[in-house]
PDB file of C-alpha atoms in Angstrom:
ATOM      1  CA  UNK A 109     -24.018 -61.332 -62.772  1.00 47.00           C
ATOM      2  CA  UNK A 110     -26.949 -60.804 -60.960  1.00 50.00           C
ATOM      3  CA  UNK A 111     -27.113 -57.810 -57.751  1.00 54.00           C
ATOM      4  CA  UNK A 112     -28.134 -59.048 -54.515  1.00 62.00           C
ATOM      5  CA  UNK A 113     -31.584 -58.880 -53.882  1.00 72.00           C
ATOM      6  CA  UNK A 114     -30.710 -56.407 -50.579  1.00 82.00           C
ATOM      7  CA  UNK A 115     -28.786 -53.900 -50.517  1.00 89.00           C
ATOM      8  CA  UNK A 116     -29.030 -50.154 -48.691  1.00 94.00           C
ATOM      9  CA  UNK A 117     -31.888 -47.819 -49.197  1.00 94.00           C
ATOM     10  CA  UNK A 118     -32.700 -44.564 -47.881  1.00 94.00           C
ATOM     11  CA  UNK A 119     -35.596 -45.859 -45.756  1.00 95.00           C
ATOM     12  CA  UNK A 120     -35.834 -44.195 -42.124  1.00 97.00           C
ATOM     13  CA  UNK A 121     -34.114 -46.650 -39.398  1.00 97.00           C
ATOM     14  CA  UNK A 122     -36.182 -44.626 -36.794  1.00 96.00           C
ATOM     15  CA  UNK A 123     -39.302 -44.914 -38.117  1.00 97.00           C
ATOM     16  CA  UNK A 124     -38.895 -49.162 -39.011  1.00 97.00           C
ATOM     17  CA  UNK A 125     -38.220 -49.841 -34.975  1.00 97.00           C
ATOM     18  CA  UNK A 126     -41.279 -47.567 -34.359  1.00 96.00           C
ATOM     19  CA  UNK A 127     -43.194 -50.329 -36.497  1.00 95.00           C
ATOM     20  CA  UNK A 128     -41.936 -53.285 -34.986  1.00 95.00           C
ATOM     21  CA  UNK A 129     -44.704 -55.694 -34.365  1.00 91.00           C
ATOM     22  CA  UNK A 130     -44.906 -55.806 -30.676  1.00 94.00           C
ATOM     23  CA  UNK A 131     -43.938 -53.235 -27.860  1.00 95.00           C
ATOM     24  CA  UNK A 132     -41.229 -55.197 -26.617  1.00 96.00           C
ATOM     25  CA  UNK A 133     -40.048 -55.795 -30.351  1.00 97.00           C
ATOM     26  CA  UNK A 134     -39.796 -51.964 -30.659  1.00 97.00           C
ATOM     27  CA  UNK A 135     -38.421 -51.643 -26.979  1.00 97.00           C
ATOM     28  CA  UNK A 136     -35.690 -54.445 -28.313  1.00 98.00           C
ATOM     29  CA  UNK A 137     -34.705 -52.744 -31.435  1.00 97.00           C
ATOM     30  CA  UNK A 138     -34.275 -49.613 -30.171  1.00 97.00           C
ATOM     31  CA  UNK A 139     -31.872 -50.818 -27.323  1.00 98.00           C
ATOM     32  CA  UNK A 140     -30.474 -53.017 -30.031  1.00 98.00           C
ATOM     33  CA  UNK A 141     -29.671 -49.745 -32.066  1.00 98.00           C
ATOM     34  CA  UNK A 142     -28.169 -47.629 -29.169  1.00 98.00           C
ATOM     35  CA  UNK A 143     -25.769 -50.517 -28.739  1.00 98.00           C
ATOM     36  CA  UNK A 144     -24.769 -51.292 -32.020  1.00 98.00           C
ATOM     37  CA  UNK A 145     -24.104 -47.507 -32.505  1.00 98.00           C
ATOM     38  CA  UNK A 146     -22.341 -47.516 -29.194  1.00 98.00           C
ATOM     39  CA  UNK A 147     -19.632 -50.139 -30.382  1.00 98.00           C
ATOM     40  CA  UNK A 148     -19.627 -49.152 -34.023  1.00 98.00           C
ATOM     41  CA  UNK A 149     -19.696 -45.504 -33.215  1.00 97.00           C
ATOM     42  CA  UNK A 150     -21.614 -45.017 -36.900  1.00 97.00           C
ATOM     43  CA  UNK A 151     -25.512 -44.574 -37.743  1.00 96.00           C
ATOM     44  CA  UNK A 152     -27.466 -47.365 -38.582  1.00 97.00           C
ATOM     45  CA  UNK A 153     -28.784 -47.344 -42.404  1.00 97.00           C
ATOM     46  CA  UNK A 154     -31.554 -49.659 -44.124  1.00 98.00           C
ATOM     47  CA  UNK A 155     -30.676 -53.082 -45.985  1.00 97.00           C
ATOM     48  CA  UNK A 156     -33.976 -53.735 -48.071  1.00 94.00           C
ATOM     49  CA  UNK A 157     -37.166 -53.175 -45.561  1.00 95.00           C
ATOM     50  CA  UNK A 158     -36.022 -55.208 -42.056  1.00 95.00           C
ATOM     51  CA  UNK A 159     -32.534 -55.382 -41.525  1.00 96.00           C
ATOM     52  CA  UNK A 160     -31.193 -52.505 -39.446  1.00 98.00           C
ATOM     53  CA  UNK A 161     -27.185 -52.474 -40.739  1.00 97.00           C
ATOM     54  CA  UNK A 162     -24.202 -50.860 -39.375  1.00 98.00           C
ATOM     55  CA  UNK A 163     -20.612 -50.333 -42.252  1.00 96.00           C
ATOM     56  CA  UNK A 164     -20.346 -52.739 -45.377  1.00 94.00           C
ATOM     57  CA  UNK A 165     -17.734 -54.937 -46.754  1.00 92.00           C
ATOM     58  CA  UNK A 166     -17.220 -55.986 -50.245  1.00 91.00           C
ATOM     59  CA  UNK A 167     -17.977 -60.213 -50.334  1.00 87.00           C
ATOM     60  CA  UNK A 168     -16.543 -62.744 -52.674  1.00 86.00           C
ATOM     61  CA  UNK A 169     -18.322 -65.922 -52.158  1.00 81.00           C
ATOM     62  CA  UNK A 170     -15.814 -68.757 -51.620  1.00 78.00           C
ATOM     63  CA  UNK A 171     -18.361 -71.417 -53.203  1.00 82.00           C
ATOM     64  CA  UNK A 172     -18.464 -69.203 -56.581  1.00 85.00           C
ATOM     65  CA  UNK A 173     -15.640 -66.741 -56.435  1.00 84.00           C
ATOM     66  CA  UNK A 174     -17.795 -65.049 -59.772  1.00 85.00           C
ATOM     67  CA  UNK A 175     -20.606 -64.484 -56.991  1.00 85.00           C
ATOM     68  CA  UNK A 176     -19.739 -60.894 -55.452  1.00 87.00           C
ATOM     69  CA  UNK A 177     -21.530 -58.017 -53.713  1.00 88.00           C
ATOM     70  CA  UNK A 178     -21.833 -55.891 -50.690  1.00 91.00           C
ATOM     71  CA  UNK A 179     -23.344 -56.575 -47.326  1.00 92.00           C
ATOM     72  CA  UNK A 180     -23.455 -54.900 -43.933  1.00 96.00           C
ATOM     73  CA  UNK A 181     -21.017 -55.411 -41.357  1.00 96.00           C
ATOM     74  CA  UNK A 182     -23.210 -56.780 -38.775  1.00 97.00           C
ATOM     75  CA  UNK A 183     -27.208 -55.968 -38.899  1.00 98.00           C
ATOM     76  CA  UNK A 184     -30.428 -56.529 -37.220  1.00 98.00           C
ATOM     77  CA  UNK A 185     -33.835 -56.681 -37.345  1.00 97.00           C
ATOM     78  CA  UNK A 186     -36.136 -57.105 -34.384  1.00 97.00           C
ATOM     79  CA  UNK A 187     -38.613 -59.710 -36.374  1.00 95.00           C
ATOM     80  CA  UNK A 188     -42.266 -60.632 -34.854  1.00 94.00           C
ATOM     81  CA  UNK A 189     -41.115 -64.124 -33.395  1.00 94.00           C
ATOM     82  CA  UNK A 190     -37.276 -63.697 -32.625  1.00 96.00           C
ATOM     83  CA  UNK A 191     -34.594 -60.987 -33.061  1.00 98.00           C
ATOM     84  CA  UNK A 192     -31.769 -61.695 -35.524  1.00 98.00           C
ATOM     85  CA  UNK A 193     -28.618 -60.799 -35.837  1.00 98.00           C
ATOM     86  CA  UNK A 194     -26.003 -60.869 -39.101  1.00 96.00           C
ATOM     87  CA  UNK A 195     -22.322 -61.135 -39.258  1.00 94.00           C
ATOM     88  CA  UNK A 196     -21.837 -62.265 -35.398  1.00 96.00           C
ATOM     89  CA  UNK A 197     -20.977 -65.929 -36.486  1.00 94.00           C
ATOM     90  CA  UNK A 198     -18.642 -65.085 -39.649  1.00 90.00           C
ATOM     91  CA  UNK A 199     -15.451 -64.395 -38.268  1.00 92.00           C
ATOM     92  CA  UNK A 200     -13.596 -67.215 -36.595  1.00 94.00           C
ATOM     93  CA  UNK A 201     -13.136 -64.985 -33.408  1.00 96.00           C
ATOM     94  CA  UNK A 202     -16.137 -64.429 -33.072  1.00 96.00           C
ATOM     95  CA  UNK A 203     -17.733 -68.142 -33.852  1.00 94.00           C
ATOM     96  CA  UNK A 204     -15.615 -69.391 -31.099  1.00 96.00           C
ATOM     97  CA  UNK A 205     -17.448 -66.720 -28.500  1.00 97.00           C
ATOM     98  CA  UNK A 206     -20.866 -67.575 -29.908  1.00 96.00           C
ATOM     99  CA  UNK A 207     -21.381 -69.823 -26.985  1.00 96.00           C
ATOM    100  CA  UNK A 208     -20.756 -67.550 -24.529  1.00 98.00           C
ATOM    101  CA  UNK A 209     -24.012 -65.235 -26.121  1.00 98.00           C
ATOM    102  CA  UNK A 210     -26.673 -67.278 -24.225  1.00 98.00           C
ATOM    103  CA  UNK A 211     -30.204 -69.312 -25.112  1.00 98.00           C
ATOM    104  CA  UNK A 212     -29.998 -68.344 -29.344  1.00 97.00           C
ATOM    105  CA  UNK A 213     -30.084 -70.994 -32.152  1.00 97.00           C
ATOM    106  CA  UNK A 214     -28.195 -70.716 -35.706  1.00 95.00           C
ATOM    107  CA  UNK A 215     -29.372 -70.046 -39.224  1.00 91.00           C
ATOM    108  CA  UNK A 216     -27.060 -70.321 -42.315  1.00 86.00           C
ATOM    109  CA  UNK A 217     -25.966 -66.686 -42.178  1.00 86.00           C
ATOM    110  CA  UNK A 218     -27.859 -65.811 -38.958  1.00 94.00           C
ATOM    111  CA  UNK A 219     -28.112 -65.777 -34.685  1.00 97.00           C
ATOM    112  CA  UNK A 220     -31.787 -66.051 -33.714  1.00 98.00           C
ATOM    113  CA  UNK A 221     -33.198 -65.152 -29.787  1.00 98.00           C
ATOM    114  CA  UNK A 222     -36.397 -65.123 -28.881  1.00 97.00           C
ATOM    115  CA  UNK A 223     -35.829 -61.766 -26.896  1.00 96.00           C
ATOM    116  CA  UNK A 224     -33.307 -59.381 -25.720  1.00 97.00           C
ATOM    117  CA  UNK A 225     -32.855 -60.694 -22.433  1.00 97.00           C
ATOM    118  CA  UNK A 226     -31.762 -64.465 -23.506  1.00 97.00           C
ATOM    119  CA  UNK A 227     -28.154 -62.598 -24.097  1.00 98.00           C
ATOM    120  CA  UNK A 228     -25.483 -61.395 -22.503  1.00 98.00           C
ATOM    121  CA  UNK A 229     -25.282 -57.971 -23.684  1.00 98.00           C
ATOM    122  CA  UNK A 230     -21.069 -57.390 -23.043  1.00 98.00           C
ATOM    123  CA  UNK A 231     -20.489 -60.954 -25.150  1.00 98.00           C
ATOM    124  CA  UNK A 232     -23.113 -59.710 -28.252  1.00 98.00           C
ATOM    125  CA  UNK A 233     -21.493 -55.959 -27.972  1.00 98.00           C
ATOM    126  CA  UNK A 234     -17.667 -57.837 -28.259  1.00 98.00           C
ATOM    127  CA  UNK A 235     -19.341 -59.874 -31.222  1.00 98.00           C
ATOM    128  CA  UNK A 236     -20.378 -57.064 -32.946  1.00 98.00           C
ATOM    129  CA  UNK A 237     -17.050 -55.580 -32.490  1.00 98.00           C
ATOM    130  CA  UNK A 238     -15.241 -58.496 -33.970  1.00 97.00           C
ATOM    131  CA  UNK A 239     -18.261 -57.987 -36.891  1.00 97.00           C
ATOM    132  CA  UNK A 240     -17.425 -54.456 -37.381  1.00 97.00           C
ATOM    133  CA  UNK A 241     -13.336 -55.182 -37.457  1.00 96.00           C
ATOM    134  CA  UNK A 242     -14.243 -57.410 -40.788  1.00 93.00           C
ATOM    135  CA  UNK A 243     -12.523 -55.969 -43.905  1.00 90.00           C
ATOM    136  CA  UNK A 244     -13.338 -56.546 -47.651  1.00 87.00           C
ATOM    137  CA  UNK A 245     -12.798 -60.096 -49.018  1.00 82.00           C
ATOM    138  CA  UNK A 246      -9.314 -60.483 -50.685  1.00 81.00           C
ATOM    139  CA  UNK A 247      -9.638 -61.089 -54.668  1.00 75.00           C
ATOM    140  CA  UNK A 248      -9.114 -64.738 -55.204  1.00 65.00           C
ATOM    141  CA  UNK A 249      -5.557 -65.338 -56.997  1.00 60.00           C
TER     142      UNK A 249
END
C-alpha cells in the first residue's frame, strides 16, 4: 500500500505565512492561524509545503477500505488566488452549516474563498470545531 503523498513535516508554520504570496495572503493566514489555534487550543504543524494543519485522525477510505492513512483535522493554506480550507465539509454537522459560511465554492475535499472577509468568522470557527471533534475512522467489520 502506497503512503499518502502528504503527510507532517517539521517545516516552520511561521515562517510559510511569512511567504505567502501577497500581503493580504500573509495578513489572512496569520489571522487564519490565531483562530484555528484559538478553537483547537493546539499549535499548528506542516502537511507537505502549503497546508497549515491543526490534530490528525487515522482515515479509512470508504471507496477502498484497503486505502488508509493519516490526515489533519482541519488545515489551511492561504494560496495566491483563494484561501482553502480542509475538513470543514466532512462531518455531516458541519456540511449542513456550510451555507451559513458566506460567498466560498466547493472542491472534492475542500472550501475555497477568495479572501478572509467573504466569511463569517463565528460560523468557520464552529466549523472548525465540529472538524477538530472528528475521531479516527472505525475499522470496517
Amino acid at each position: 500500500m502506497a503512503e499518502p503523498k502528504t503527510g507532517p513535516t517539521d517545516a516552520d508554520v511561521e515562517a510559510f505565512l511569512a511567504s505567502a504570496a501577497t500581503p493580504r495572503r500573509r495578513d489572512e493566514g496569520a489571522r487564519l492561524a490565531e483562530i484555528f489555534h484559538e478553537v483547537t487550543g493546539t499549535d499548528p504543524v506542516m502537511w507537505g509545503p502549503t497546508m497549515v494543519g491543526y490534530g490528525s485522525f487515522r482515515y479509512i477510505s470508504a471507496a477502498n477500505p484497503r486505502t488508509r492513512g493519516t490526515w489533519p483535522k482541519t488545515a489551511f493554506s492561504p494560496r495566491k488566488a483563494q484561501l482553502t480550507f480542509y475538513g470543514l465539509k466532512d462531518l455531516p454537522d458541519g456540511a449542513a452549516l456550510l451555507p451559513r459560511l458566506g460567498t466560498y465554492t466547493e472542491g472534492a475535499g475542500c472550501i475555497y474563498a477568495k479572501k478572509l472577509d467573504d466569511l463569517d468568522l463565528d460560523v468557520l470557527r464552529q466549523l472548525i470545531a465540529i472538524a477538530w471533534s472528528r475521531r479516527d475512522d472505525p475499522e470496517p467489520a
